[in-house]
mmCIF file of C-alpha atoms in Angstrom:
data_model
loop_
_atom_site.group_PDB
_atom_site.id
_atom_site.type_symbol
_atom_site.label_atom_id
_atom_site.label_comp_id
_atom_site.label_asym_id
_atom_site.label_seq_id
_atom_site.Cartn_x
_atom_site.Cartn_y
_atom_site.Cartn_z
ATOM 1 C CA UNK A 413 -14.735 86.198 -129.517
ATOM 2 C CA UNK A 414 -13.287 82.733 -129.789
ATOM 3 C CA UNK A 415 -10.799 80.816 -127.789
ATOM 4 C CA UNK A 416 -8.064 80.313 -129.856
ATOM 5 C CA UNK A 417 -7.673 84.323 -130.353
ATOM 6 C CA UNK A 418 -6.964 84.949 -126.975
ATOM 7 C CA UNK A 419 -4.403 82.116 -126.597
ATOM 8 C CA UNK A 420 -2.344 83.415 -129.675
ATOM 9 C CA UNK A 421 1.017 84.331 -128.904
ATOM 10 C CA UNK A 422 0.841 86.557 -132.725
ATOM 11 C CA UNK A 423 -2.519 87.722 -133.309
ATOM 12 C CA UNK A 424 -2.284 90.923 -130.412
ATOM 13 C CA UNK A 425 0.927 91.990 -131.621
ATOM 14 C CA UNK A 426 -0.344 92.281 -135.325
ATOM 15 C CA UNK A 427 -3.339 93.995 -134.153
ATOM 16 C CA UNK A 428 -1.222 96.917 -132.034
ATOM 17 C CA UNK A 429 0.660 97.246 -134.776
ATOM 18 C CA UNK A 430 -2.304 97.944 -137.331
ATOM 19 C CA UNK A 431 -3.447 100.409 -134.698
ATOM 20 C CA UNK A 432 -0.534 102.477 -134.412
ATOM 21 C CA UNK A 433 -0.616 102.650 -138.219
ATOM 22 C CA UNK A 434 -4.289 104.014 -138.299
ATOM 23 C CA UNK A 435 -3.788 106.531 -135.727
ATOM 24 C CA UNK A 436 -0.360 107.746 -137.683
ATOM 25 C CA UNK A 437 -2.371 108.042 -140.817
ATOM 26 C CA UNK A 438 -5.367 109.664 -139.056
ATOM 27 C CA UNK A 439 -3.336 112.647 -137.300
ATOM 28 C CA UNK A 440 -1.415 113.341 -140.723
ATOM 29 C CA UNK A 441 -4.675 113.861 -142.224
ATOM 30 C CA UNK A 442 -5.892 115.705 -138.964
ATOM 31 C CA UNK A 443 -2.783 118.144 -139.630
ATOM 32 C CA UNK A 444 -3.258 118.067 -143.499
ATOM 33 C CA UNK A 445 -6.397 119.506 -143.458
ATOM 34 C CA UNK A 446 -6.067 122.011 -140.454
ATOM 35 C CA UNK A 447 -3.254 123.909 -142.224
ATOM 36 C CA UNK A 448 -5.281 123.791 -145.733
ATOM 37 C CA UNK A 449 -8.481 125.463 -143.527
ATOM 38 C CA UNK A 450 -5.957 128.266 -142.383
ATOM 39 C CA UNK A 451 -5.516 129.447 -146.027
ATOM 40 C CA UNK A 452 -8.669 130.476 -145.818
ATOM 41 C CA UNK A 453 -9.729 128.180 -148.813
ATOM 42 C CA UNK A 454 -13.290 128.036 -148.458
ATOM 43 C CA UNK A 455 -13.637 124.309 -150.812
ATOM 44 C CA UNK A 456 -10.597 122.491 -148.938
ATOM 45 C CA UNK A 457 -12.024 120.083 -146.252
ATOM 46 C CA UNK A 458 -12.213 120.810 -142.917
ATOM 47 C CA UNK A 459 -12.295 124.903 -143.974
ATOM 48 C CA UNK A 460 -14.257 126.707 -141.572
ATOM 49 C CA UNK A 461 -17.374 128.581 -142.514
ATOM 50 C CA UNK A 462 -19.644 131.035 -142.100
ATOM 51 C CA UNK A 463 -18.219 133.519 -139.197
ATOM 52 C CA UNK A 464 -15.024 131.048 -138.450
ATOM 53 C CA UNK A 465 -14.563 131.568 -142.517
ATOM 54 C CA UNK A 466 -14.559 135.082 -142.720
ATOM 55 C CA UNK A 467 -12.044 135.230 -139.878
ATOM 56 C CA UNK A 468 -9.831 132.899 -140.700
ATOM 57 C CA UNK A 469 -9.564 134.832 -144.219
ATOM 58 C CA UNK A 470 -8.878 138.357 -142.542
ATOM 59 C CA UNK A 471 -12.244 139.641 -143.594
ATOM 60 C CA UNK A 472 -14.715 140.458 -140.369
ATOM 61 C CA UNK A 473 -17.450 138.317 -140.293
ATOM 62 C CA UNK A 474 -20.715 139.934 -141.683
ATOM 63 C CA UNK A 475 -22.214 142.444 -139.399
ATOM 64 C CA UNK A 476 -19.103 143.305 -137.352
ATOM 65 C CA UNK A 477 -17.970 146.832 -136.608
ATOM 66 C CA UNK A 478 -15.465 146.826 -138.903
ATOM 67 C CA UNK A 479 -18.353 146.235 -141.651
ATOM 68 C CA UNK A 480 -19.954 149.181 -141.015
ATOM 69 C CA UNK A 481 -22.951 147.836 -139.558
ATOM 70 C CA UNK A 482 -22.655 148.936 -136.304
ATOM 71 C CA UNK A 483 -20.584 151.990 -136.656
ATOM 72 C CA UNK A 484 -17.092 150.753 -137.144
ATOM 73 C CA UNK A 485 -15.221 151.085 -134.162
ATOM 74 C CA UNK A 486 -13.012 148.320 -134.900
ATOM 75 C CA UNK A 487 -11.038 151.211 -137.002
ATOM 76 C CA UNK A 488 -9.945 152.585 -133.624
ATOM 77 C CA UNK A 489 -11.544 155.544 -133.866
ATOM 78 C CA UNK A 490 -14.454 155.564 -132.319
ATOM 79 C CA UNK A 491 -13.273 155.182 -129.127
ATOM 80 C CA UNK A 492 -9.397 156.333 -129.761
ATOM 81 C CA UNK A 493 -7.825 159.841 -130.113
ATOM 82 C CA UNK A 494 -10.501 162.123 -132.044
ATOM 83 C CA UNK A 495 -13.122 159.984 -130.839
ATOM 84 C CA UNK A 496 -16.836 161.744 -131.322
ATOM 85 C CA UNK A 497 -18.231 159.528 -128.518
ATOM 86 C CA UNK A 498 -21.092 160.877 -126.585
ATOM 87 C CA UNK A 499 -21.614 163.931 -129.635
ATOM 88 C CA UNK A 500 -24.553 164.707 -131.068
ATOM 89 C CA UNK A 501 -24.441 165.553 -134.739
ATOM 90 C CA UNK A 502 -27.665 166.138 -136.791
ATOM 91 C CA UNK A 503 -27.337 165.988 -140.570
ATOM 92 C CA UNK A 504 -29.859 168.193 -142.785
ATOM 93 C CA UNK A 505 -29.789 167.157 -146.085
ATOM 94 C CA UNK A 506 -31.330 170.210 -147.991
ATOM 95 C CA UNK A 507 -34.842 169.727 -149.532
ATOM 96 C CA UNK A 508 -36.423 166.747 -150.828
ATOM 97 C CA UNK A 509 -36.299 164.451 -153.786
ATOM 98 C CA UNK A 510 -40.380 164.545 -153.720
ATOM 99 C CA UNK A 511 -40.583 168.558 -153.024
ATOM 100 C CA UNK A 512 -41.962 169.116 -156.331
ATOM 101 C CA UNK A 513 -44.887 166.918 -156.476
ATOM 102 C CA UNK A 514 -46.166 168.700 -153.591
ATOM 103 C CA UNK A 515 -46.043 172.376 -154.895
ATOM 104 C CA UNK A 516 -48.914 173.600 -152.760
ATOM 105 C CA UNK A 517 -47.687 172.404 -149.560
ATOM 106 C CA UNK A 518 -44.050 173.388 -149.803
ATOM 107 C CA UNK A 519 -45.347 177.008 -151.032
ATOM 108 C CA UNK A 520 -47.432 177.526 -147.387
ATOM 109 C CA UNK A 521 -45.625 180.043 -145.174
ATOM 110 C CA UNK A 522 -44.350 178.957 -142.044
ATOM 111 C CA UNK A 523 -42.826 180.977 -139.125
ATOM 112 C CA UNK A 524 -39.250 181.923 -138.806
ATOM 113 C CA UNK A 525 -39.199 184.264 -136.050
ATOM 114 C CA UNK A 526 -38.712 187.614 -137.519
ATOM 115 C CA UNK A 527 -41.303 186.811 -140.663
ATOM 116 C CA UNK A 528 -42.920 184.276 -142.845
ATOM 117 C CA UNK A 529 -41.230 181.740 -145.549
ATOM 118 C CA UNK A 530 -42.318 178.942 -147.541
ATOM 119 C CA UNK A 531 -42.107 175.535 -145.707
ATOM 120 C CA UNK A 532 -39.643 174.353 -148.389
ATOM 121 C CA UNK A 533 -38.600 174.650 -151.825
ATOM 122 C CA UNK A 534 -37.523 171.961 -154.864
ATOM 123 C CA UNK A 535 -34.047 173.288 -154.712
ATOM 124 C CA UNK A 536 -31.756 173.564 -157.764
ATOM 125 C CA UNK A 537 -30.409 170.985 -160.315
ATOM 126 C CA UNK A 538 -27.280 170.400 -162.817
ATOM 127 C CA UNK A 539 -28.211 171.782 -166.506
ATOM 128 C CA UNK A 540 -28.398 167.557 -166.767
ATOM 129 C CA UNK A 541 -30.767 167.184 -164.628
ATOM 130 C CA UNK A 542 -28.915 166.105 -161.184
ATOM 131 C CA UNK A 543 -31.067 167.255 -158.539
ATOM 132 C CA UNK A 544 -29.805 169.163 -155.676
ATOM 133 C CA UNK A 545 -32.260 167.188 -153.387
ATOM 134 C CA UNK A 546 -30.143 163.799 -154.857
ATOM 135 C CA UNK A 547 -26.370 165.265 -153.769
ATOM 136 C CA UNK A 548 -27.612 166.362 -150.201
ATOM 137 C CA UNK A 549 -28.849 163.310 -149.434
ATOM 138 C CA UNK A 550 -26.053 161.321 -151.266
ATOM 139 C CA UNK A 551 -23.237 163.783 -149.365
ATOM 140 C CA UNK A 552 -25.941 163.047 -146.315
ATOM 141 C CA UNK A 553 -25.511 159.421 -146.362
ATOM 142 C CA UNK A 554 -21.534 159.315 -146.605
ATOM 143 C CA UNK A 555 -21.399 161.969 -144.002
ATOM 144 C CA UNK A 556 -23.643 159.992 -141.223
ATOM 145 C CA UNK A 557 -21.000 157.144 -141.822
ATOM 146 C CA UNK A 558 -18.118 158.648 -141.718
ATOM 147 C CA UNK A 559 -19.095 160.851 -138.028
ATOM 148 C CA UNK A 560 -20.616 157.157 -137.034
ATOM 149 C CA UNK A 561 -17.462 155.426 -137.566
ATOM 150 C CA UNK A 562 -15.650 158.578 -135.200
ATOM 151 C CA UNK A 563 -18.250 157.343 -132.372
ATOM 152 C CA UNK A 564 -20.889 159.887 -132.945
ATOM 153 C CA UNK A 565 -24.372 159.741 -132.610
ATOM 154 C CA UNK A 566 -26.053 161.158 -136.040
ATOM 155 C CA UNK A 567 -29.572 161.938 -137.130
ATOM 156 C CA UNK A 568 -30.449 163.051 -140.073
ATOM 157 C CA UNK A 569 -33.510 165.453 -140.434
ATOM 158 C CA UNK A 570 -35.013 163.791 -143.110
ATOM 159 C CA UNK A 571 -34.047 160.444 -145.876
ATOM 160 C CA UNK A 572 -36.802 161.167 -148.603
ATOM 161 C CA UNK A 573 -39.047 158.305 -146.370
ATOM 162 C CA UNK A 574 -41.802 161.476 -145.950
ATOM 163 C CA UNK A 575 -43.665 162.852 -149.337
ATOM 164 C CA UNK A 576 -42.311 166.439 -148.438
ATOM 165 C CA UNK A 577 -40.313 168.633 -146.880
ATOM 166 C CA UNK A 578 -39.593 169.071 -143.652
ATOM 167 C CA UNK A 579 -40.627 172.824 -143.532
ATOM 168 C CA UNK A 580 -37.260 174.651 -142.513
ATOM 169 C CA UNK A 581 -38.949 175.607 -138.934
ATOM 170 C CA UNK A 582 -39.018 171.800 -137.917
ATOM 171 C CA UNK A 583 -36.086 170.881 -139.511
ATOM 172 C CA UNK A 584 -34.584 173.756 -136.739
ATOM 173 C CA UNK A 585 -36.880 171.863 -133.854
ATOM 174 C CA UNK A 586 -35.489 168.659 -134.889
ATOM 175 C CA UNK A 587 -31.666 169.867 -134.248
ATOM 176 C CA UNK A 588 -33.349 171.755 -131.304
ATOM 177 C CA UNK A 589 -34.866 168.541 -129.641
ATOM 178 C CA UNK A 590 -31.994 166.659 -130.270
ATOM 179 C CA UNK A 591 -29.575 168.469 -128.309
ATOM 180 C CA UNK A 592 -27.599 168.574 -131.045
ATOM 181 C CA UNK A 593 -24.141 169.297 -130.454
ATOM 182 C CA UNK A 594 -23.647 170.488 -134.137
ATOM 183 C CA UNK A 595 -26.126 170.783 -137.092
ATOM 184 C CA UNK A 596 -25.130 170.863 -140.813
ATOM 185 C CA UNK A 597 -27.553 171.734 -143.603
ATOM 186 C CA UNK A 598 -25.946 169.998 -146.914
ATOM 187 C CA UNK A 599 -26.897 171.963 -150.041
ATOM 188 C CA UNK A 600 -25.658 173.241 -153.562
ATOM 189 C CA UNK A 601 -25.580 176.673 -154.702
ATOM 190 C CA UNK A 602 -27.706 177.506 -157.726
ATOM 191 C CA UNK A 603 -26.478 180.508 -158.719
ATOM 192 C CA UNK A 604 -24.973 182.223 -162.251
ATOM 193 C CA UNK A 605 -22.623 180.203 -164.494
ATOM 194 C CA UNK A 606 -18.525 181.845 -163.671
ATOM 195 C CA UNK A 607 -20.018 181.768 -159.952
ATOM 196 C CA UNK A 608 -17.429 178.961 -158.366
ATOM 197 C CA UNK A 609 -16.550 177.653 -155.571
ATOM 198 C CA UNK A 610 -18.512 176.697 -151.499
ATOM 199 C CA UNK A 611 -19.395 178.840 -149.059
ATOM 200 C CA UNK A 612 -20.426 178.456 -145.356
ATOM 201 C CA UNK A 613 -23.870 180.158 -144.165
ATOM 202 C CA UNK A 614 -23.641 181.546 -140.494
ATOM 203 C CA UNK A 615 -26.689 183.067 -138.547
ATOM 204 C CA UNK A 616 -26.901 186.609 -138.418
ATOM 205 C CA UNK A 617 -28.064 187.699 -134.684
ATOM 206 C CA UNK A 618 -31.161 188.034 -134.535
ATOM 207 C CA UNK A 619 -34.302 188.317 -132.143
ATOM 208 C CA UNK A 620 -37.819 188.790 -132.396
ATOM 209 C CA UNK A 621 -40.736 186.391 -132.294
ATOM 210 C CA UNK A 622 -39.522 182.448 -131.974
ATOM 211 C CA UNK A 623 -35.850 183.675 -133.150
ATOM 212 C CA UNK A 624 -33.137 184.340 -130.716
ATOM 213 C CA UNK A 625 -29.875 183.447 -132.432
ATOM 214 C CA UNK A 626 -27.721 185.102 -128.997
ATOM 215 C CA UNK A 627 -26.675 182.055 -127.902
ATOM 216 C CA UNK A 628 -25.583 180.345 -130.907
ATOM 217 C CA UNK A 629 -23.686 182.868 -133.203
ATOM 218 C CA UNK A 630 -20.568 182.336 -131.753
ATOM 219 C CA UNK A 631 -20.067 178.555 -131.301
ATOM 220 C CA UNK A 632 -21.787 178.550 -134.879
ATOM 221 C CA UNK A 633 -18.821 180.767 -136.372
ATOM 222 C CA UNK A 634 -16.181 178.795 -134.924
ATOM 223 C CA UNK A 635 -18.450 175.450 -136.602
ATOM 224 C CA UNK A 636 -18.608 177.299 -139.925
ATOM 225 C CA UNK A 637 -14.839 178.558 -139.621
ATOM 226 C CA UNK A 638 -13.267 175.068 -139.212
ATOM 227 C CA UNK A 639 -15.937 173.551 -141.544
ATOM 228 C CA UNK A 640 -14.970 176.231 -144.864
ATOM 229 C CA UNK A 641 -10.830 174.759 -144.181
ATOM 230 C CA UNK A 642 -11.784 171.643 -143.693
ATOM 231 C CA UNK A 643 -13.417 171.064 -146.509
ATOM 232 C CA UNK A 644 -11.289 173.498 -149.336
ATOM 233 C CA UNK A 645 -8.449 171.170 -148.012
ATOM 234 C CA UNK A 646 -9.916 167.987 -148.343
ATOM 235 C CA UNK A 647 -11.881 168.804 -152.157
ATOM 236 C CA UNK A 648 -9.617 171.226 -153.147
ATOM 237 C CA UNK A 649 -11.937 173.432 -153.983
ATOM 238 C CA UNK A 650 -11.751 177.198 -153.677
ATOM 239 C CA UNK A 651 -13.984 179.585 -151.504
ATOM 240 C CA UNK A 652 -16.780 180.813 -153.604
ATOM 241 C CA UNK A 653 -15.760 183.742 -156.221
ATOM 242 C CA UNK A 654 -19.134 185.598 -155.630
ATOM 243 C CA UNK A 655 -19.879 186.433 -151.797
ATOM 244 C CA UNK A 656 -18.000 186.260 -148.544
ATOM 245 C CA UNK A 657 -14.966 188.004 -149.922
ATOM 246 C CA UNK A 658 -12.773 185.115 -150.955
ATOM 247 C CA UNK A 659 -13.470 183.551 -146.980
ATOM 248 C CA UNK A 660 -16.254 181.124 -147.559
ATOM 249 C CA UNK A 661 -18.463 182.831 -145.267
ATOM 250 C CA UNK A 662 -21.708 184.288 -146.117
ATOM 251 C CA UNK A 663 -23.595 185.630 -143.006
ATOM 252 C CA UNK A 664 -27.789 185.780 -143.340
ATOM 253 C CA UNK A 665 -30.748 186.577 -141.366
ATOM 254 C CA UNK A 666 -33.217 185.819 -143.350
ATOM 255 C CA UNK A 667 -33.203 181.478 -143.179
ATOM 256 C CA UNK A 668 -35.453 179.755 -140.608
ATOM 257 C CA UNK A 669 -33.653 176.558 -140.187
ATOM 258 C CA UNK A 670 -30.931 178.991 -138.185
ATOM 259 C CA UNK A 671 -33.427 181.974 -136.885
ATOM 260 C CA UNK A 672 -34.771 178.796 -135.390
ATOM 261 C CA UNK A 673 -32.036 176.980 -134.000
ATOM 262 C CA UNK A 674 -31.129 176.702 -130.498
ATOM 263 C CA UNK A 675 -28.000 174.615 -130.607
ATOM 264 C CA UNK A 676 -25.197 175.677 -133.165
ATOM 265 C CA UNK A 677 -25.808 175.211 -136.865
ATOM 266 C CA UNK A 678 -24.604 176.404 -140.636
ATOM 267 C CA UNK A 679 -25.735 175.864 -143.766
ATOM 268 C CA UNK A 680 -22.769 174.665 -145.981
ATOM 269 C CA UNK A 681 -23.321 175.237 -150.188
ATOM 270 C CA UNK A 682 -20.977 172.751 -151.489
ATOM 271 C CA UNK A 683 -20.358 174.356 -155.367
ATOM 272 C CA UNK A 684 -22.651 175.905 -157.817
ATOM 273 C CA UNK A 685 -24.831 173.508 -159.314
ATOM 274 C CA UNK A 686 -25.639 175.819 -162.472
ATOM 275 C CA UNK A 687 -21.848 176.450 -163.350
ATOM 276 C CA UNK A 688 -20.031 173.193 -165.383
ATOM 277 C CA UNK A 689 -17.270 172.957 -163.560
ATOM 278 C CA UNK A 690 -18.442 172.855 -160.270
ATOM 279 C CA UNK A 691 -21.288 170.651 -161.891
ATOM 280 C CA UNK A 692 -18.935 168.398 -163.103
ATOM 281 C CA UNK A 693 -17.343 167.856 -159.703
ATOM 282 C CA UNK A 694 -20.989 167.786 -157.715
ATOM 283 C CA UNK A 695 -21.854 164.709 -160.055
ATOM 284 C CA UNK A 696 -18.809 162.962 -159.334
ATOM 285 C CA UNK A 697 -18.970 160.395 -156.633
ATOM 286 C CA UNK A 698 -15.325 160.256 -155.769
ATOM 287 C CA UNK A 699 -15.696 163.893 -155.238
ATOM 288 C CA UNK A 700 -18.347 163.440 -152.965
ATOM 289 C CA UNK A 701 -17.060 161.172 -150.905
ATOM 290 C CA UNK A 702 -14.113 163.719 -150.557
ATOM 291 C CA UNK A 703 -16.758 166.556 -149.539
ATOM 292 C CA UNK A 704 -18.274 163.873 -146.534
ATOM 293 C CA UNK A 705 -14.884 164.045 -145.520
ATOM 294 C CA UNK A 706 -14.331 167.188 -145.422
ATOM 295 C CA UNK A 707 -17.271 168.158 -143.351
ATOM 296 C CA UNK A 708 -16.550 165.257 -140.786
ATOM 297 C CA UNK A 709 -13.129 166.371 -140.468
ATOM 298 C CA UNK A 710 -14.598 170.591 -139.722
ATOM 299 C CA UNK A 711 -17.422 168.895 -137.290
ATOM 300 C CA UNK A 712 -14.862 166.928 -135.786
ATOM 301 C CA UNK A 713 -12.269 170.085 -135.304
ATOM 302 C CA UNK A 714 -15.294 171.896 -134.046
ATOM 303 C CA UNK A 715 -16.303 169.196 -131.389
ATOM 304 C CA UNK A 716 -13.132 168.267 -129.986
ATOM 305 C CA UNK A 717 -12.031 172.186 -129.706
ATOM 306 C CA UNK A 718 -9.324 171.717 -132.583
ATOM 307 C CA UNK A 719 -8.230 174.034 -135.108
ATOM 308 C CA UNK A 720 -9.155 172.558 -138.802
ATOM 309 C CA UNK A 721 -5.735 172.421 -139.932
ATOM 310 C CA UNK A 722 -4.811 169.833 -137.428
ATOM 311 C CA UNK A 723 -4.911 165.935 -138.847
ATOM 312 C CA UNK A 724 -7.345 164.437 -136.081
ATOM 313 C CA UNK A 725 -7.727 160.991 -137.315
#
């Protein structure tokens, strides 16, 4: 720095006022660019990214609850009125998409208490084709989320990741071992065309051999009760035109997934694969998505000691 800068009278004053200028300039840019980032505008400068980005745009960054990644309790629900926090609920989704390369295994007989049944079958299909192995585990899949998002714990029996089955005595253990506070076996009726409609399958009471249903006939009545208005209310479909007497509930004795169950299960048929109509509505997505509702909203009435008419979300 050189002498003669320091003696002039001139020289600070012009460089305080270049300053203040600079720093004017700098904080209207500053304040510029903060209220562009705001917007949410991903390719202004200064825009946040990555997790800052997502919520300064409203959207939850990726992975949150509200995502679904972790079982979306940022809806409230999970741990709000109607929450299913601290239930068990185990999803069967009937048969499996690989059942029939596996024709000898699925055709052994396994043990259901009061006699012998084939470990599995292939289940039914749409005269198109659609495999009834394909909706349970599609209705499966929304239905896990849906009960997840309410705070439950869910476990499905199966997800097509084994080459068959599993044999309807261990898909009862599973439920069994899992303390399940609920089990739901997902399926579609194949039955004649005309034939319309769902229908909820309740254990008979029965004992002898590994099958003692005493315990579990009740609570799974009051299960399949709230589970046959919950869902005719949220599909608006009818109760099937063919059994049950216009209720929607069949009673049987002769199925080893409930002979075999210790903890309160049904079987739900969600519409007759083998009649258009219903066919037509078991192939539609939307209408899917309205039948995983439905059951979550009868599991949920069930759970939280609720009739099925009443809105608990």
């Amino acid at each position: 720095m050189h002498d003669d800068y320091r003696r002039s009278p001139v020289r600070p004053k012009l460089v305080l006022a270049l300053a203040a200028l600079l720093a004017a300039a700098l904080a209207g840019w500053l304040i510029s660019d903060a209220v562009r980032g705001g917007e949410g505008d991903p390719k202004a400068p200064g825009a946040p990214t990555g997790t800052a980005a997502g919520r300064v745009a409203g959207k939850p960054p990726e992975g949150s609850p509200a995502n679904g990644v972790t079982g979306g309790a940022a809806n409230g629900r999970a741990d709000g009125p109607g929450s299913l926090a601290g239930k068990v609920v185990v999803i069967d989704p009937g048969h499996n998409p690989s059942n029939f390369q596996h024709a000898r295994e699925i055709a052994e007989l396994v043990d259901i208490g009061t006699n012998h049944k084939e470990c599995d079958t292939t289940g039914t299909s749409t005269d198109d084709g659609y495999p009834e192995a394909a909706f349970t585990r599609d209705v499966s899949h929304r239905l896990r989320d849906l009960l997840r998002e309410r705070g439950a714990t869910v476990r499905l029996t199966h997800d097509a990741d084994r080459p068959f089955g599993p044999c309807v005595d261990e898909r009862a253990v599973i439920g069994n071992q899992a303390g399940a506070d609920a089990v739901v076996s997902v399926h579609a009726d194949g039955s004649a065309v005309g034939h319309r409609g769902f229908h909820v399958i309740l254990p008979a009471l029965v004992k002898g051999g590994k099958a003692d249903t005493t315990r579990i006939v009740g609570p799974s009545r009051a299960l399949g009760e709230r589970l046959a208005r919950s869902f005719g209310r949220a599909t608006g479909s009818a109760p099937a035109n063919y059994l049950g007497g216009g209720t929607g509930l069949d009673v049987r004795e002769d199925l080893g997934g409930l002979n075999l169950s210790t903890v309160p299960k049904v079987f739900l048929e969600c519409g007759n694969m083998r009649d258009p109509q219903d066919a037509a509505l078991l192939t539609d997505p939307a209408w899917r998505q309205k039948a995983a509702t439905g059951i979550a909203d009868g599991i949920g009435a069930y759970l939280l000691g609720q009739d099925a008419g009443t809105d608990e979300r």
